[in-house]
Short mmCIF file of N, CA and C in Angstrom, two decimals:
data_model
loop_
_atom_site.label_atom_id
_atom_site.label_comp_id
_atom_site.label_asym_id
_atom_site.label_seq_id
_atom_site.Cartn_x
_atom_site.Cartn_y
_atom_site.Cartn_z
N UNK A 1 112.11 119.45 130.90
CA UNK A 1 113.27 118.61 130.62
C UNK A 1 113.70 117.91 131.91
N UNK A 2 113.42 116.64 131.99
CA UNK A 2 113.69 115.87 133.21
C UNK A 2 115.08 115.24 133.11
N UNK A 3 115.92 115.53 134.10
CA UNK A 3 117.26 114.95 134.11
C UNK A 3 117.35 113.97 135.26
N UNK A 4 117.88 112.79 134.96
CA UNK A 4 118.03 111.76 135.98
C UNK A 4 119.43 111.17 135.92
N UNK A 5 119.84 110.62 137.03
CA UNK A 5 121.10 109.90 137.08
C UNK A 5 120.83 108.45 136.71
N UNK A 6 121.63 107.93 135.82
CA UNK A 6 121.44 106.53 135.44
C UNK A 6 122.32 105.59 136.27
N UNK A 7 123.35 106.13 136.90
CA UNK A 7 124.25 105.31 137.72
C UNK A 7 124.39 105.89 139.12
N UNK A 8 124.33 105.02 140.09
CA UNK A 8 124.48 105.44 141.48
C UNK A 8 125.86 106.07 141.71
N UNK A 9 126.88 105.53 141.08
CA UNK A 9 128.24 106.04 141.26
C UNK A 9 128.38 107.49 140.80
N UNK A 10 127.70 107.84 139.72
CA UNK A 10 127.78 109.21 139.19
C UNK A 10 127.07 110.17 140.15
N UNK A 11 125.91 109.77 140.65
CA UNK A 11 125.20 110.59 141.62
C UNK A 11 126.05 110.81 142.87
N UNK A 12 126.63 109.74 143.38
CA UNK A 12 127.44 109.84 144.58
C UNK A 12 128.66 110.74 144.35
N UNK A 13 129.27 110.62 143.20
CA UNK A 13 130.43 111.47 142.88
C UNK A 13 130.03 112.95 142.86
N UNK A 14 128.89 113.24 142.26
CA UNK A 14 128.42 114.63 142.22
C UNK A 14 128.11 115.15 143.63
N UNK A 15 127.49 114.32 144.46
CA UNK A 15 127.20 114.73 145.84
C UNK A 15 128.50 115.00 146.61
N UNK A 16 129.48 114.14 146.44
CA UNK A 16 130.77 114.36 147.12
C UNK A 16 131.41 115.67 146.69
N UNK A 17 131.35 115.95 145.40
CA UNK A 17 131.90 117.21 144.90
C UNK A 17 131.15 118.41 145.48
N UNK A 18 129.83 118.28 145.56
CA UNK A 18 129.02 119.35 146.13
C UNK A 18 129.38 119.61 147.59
N UNK A 19 129.45 118.55 148.40
CA UNK A 19 129.77 118.71 149.81
C UNK A 19 131.20 119.22 150.01
N UNK A 20 132.12 118.77 149.18
CA UNK A 20 133.50 119.25 149.25
C UNK A 20 133.56 120.75 148.94
N UNK A 21 132.79 121.14 147.94
CA UNK A 21 132.73 122.56 147.57
C UNK A 21 132.19 123.41 148.72
N UNK A 22 131.14 122.91 149.34
CA UNK A 22 130.54 123.62 150.47
C UNK A 22 131.55 123.77 151.60
N UNK A 23 132.27 122.68 151.90
CA UNK A 23 133.24 122.72 152.99
C UNK A 23 134.40 123.66 152.68
N UNK A 24 134.76 123.79 151.40
CA UNK A 24 135.81 124.73 151.02
C UNK A 24 135.33 126.18 151.09
N UNK A 25 134.03 126.38 150.89
CA UNK A 25 133.47 127.73 150.83
C UNK A 25 133.21 128.33 152.21
N UNK A 26 132.74 127.51 153.14
CA UNK A 26 132.33 128.02 154.45
C UNK A 26 133.35 127.65 155.54
N UNK A 27 133.54 128.53 156.52
CA UNK A 27 134.43 128.22 157.64
C UNK A 27 133.90 127.04 158.45
N UNK A 28 134.78 126.31 159.11
CA UNK A 28 134.44 125.08 159.82
C UNK A 28 133.46 125.30 160.97
N UNK A 29 133.39 126.49 161.52
CA UNK A 29 132.51 126.72 162.67
C UNK A 29 131.07 127.08 162.27
N UNK A 30 130.80 127.25 160.96
CA UNK A 30 129.46 127.66 160.53
C UNK A 30 128.51 126.46 160.42
N UNK A 31 127.23 126.76 160.48
CA UNK A 31 126.23 125.69 160.37
C UNK A 31 126.20 125.10 158.95
N UNK A 32 126.51 125.93 157.95
CA UNK A 32 126.56 125.41 156.57
C UNK A 32 127.63 124.33 156.43
N UNK A 33 128.78 124.59 157.00
CA UNK A 33 129.88 123.62 156.95
C UNK A 33 129.47 122.33 157.68
N UNK A 34 128.93 122.49 158.88
CA UNK A 34 128.54 121.33 159.68
C UNK A 34 127.43 120.53 158.99
N UNK A 35 126.49 121.22 158.37
CA UNK A 35 125.42 120.53 157.63
C UNK A 35 125.98 119.75 156.44
N UNK A 36 126.93 120.35 155.74
CA UNK A 36 127.54 119.67 154.60
C UNK A 36 128.27 118.41 155.04
N UNK A 37 129.00 118.49 156.16
CA UNK A 37 129.71 117.32 156.68
C UNK A 37 128.72 116.23 157.08
N UNK A 38 127.65 116.63 157.75
CA UNK A 38 126.65 115.66 158.19
C UNK A 38 125.96 115.01 156.99
N UNK A 39 125.57 115.81 155.98
CA UNK A 39 124.93 115.26 154.79
C UNK A 39 125.88 114.36 154.01
N UNK A 40 127.16 114.72 154.01
CA UNK A 40 128.15 113.87 153.35
C UNK A 40 128.23 112.51 154.04
N UNK A 41 128.24 112.50 155.37
CA UNK A 41 128.26 111.24 156.11
C UNK A 41 127.04 110.38 155.79
N UNK A 42 125.87 111.03 155.75
CA UNK A 42 124.63 110.31 155.45
C UNK A 42 124.70 109.73 154.02
N UNK A 43 125.18 110.53 153.08
CA UNK A 43 125.23 110.04 151.70
C UNK A 43 126.24 108.89 151.55
N UNK A 44 127.36 108.96 152.26
CA UNK A 44 128.34 107.86 152.21
C UNK A 44 127.73 106.59 152.79
N UNK A 45 127.03 106.72 153.91
CA UNK A 45 126.39 105.56 154.54
C UNK A 45 125.37 104.94 153.61
N UNK A 46 124.52 105.77 153.02
CA UNK A 46 123.49 105.26 152.11
C UNK A 46 124.11 104.64 150.86
N UNK A 47 125.15 105.28 150.34
CA UNK A 47 125.84 104.75 149.16
C UNK A 47 126.41 103.36 149.46
N UNK A 48 127.01 103.22 150.63
CA UNK A 48 127.57 101.92 151.01
C UNK A 48 126.48 100.86 151.14
N UNK A 49 125.33 101.24 151.72
CA UNK A 49 124.20 100.30 151.83
C UNK A 49 123.71 99.87 150.46
N UNK A 50 123.51 100.83 149.57
CA UNK A 50 123.01 100.52 148.23
C UNK A 50 124.03 99.70 147.44
N UNK A 51 125.29 100.03 147.61
CA UNK A 51 126.34 99.27 146.92
C UNK A 51 126.37 97.83 147.40
N UNK A 52 126.21 97.64 148.71
CA UNK A 52 126.20 96.29 149.28
C UNK A 52 124.99 95.52 148.76
N UNK A 53 123.83 96.16 148.70
CA UNK A 53 122.63 95.50 148.17
C UNK A 53 122.85 95.09 146.73
N UNK A 54 123.48 95.95 145.96
CA UNK A 54 123.74 95.66 144.54
C UNK A 54 124.70 94.47 144.43
N UNK A 55 125.73 94.44 145.28
CA UNK A 55 126.67 93.31 145.25
C UNK A 55 125.97 92.02 145.67
N UNK A 56 125.09 92.10 146.66
CA UNK A 56 124.39 90.91 147.14
C UNK A 56 123.36 90.40 146.13
N UNK A 57 122.81 91.28 145.31
CA UNK A 57 121.79 90.86 144.36
C UNK A 57 122.38 90.36 143.05
N UNK A 58 123.67 90.55 142.84
CA UNK A 58 124.30 90.10 141.61
C UNK A 58 124.34 88.58 141.57
N UNK A 59 123.90 88.03 140.47
CA UNK A 59 123.90 86.58 140.31
C UNK A 59 124.90 86.21 139.22
N UNK A 60 125.77 85.29 139.57
CA UNK A 60 126.74 84.81 138.58
C UNK A 60 126.03 83.87 137.61
N UNK A 61 126.39 83.95 136.35
CA UNK A 61 125.75 83.05 135.39
C UNK A 61 126.23 81.61 135.59
N UNK A 62 125.45 80.69 135.10
CA UNK A 62 125.84 79.30 135.11
C UNK A 62 126.99 79.15 134.10
N UNK A 63 128.22 79.15 134.60
CA UNK A 63 129.40 79.20 133.73
C UNK A 63 129.47 78.04 132.73
N UNK A 64 129.28 76.78 133.15
CA UNK A 64 129.36 75.69 132.16
C UNK A 64 128.32 75.84 131.05
N UNK A 65 127.11 76.22 131.41
CA UNK A 65 126.07 76.39 130.39
C UNK A 65 126.39 77.57 129.49
N UNK A 66 126.86 78.68 130.07
CA UNK A 66 127.21 79.86 129.27
C UNK A 66 128.34 79.53 128.31
N UNK A 67 129.33 78.78 128.77
CA UNK A 67 130.44 78.39 127.91
C UNK A 67 129.97 77.47 126.80
N UNK A 68 129.12 76.51 127.13
CA UNK A 68 128.58 75.59 126.13
C UNK A 68 127.81 76.36 125.06
N UNK A 69 126.98 77.31 125.48
CA UNK A 69 126.22 78.12 124.53
C UNK A 69 127.13 78.98 123.66
N UNK A 70 128.18 79.52 124.27
CA UNK A 70 129.13 80.33 123.52
C UNK A 70 129.84 79.48 122.47
N UNK A 71 130.29 78.29 122.84
CA UNK A 71 130.97 77.40 121.89
C UNK A 71 130.03 76.97 120.77
N UNK A 72 128.78 76.67 121.10
CA UNK A 72 127.80 76.30 120.07
C UNK A 72 127.63 77.45 119.07
N UNK A 73 127.51 78.66 119.60
CA UNK A 73 127.33 79.82 118.74
C UNK A 73 128.55 80.04 117.84
N UNK A 74 129.73 79.89 118.41
CA UNK A 74 130.95 80.04 117.61
C UNK A 74 131.01 78.99 116.51
N UNK A 75 130.71 77.73 116.85
CA UNK A 75 130.74 76.67 115.86
C UNK A 75 129.70 76.91 114.76
N UNK A 76 128.51 77.32 115.14
CA UNK A 76 127.46 77.58 114.16
C UNK A 76 127.89 78.68 113.20
N UNK A 77 128.44 79.76 113.76
CA UNK A 77 128.88 80.87 112.91
C UNK A 77 130.08 80.47 112.04
N UNK A 78 130.97 79.70 112.61
CA UNK A 78 132.16 79.26 111.88
C UNK A 78 131.77 78.35 110.73
N UNK A 79 130.89 77.40 110.98
CA UNK A 79 130.50 76.44 109.95
C UNK A 79 129.62 77.07 108.87
N UNK A 80 128.91 78.15 109.18
CA UNK A 80 128.05 78.78 108.18
C UNK A 80 128.72 79.98 107.51
N UNK A 81 129.94 80.32 107.91
CA UNK A 81 130.64 81.46 107.34
C UNK A 81 130.97 81.19 105.87
N UNK A 82 130.73 82.19 105.03
CA UNK A 82 131.08 82.08 103.61
C UNK A 82 132.16 83.10 103.29
N UNK A 83 133.15 82.64 102.53
CA UNK A 83 134.22 83.56 102.15
C UNK A 83 133.79 84.38 100.94
N UNK A 84 134.73 85.14 100.38
CA UNK A 84 134.42 86.03 99.26
C UNK A 84 133.95 85.27 98.03
N UNK A 85 134.34 84.01 97.90
CA UNK A 85 133.94 83.20 96.75
C UNK A 85 132.65 82.43 96.99
N UNK A 86 132.05 82.62 98.15
CA UNK A 86 130.80 81.95 98.48
C UNK A 86 130.98 80.55 99.02
N UNK A 87 132.22 80.19 99.33
CA UNK A 87 132.48 78.86 99.87
C UNK A 87 132.22 78.86 101.37
N UNK A 88 131.59 77.80 101.84
CA UNK A 88 131.24 77.67 103.24
C UNK A 88 132.17 76.65 103.90
N UNK A 89 132.69 76.97 105.06
CA UNK A 89 133.61 76.08 105.76
C UNK A 89 132.93 74.75 106.09
N UNK A 90 131.66 74.79 106.44
CA UNK A 90 130.92 73.56 106.74
C UNK A 90 130.92 72.61 105.56
N UNK A 91 130.71 73.14 104.36
CA UNK A 91 130.72 72.30 103.15
C UNK A 91 132.10 71.69 102.94
N UNK A 92 133.14 72.49 103.16
CA UNK A 92 134.52 71.99 103.00
C UNK A 92 134.81 70.88 104.00
N UNK A 93 134.36 71.04 105.24
CA UNK A 93 134.59 70.02 106.26
C UNK A 93 133.83 68.74 105.94
N UNK A 94 132.62 68.86 105.39
CA UNK A 94 131.88 67.67 104.99
C UNK A 94 132.62 66.93 103.90
N UNK A 95 133.20 67.68 102.97
CA UNK A 95 133.98 67.06 101.90
C UNK A 95 135.20 66.31 102.48
N UNK A 96 135.84 66.90 103.48
CA UNK A 96 137.00 66.26 104.11
C UNK A 96 136.56 64.97 104.81
N UNK A 97 135.45 65.00 105.51
CA UNK A 97 134.95 63.81 106.20
C UNK A 97 134.63 62.70 105.21
N UNK A 98 133.96 63.04 104.11
CA UNK A 98 133.64 62.05 103.08
C UNK A 98 134.92 61.48 102.49
N UNK A 99 135.89 62.34 102.23
CA UNK A 99 137.18 61.89 101.67
C UNK A 99 137.88 60.96 102.64
N UNK A 100 137.90 61.26 103.93
CA UNK A 100 138.54 60.42 104.94
C UNK A 100 137.83 59.09 105.08
N UNK A 101 136.48 59.09 104.98
CA UNK A 101 135.73 57.86 105.12
C UNK A 101 135.95 56.92 103.94
N UNK A 102 136.17 57.47 102.76
CA UNK A 102 136.37 56.64 101.57
C UNK A 102 137.82 56.20 101.42
N UNK A 103 138.71 56.78 102.14
CA UNK A 103 140.13 56.43 102.02
C UNK A 103 140.48 55.17 102.75
#
């Protein structure tokens, strides 16, 4: 049964809890305490490096294109939506346009 961490934040939180537990368990002058403090420093440094890499690799979407695609999708769904009676809004709007053009 292989267990893995899916999020860096969860792994880091568990490591912090582990090192905190060690520091609470052993007196400050022992090598166990000093090792836990040193490993905690290393893990914080590495976590900060990985977090920075993740922030630097994040790419913002092309907002105008994403908005245009979202609006197209909304319009498509809105115009093809059928109510309980099977009436489609797109058909109703076409009827309104024809009525306005003939008026």
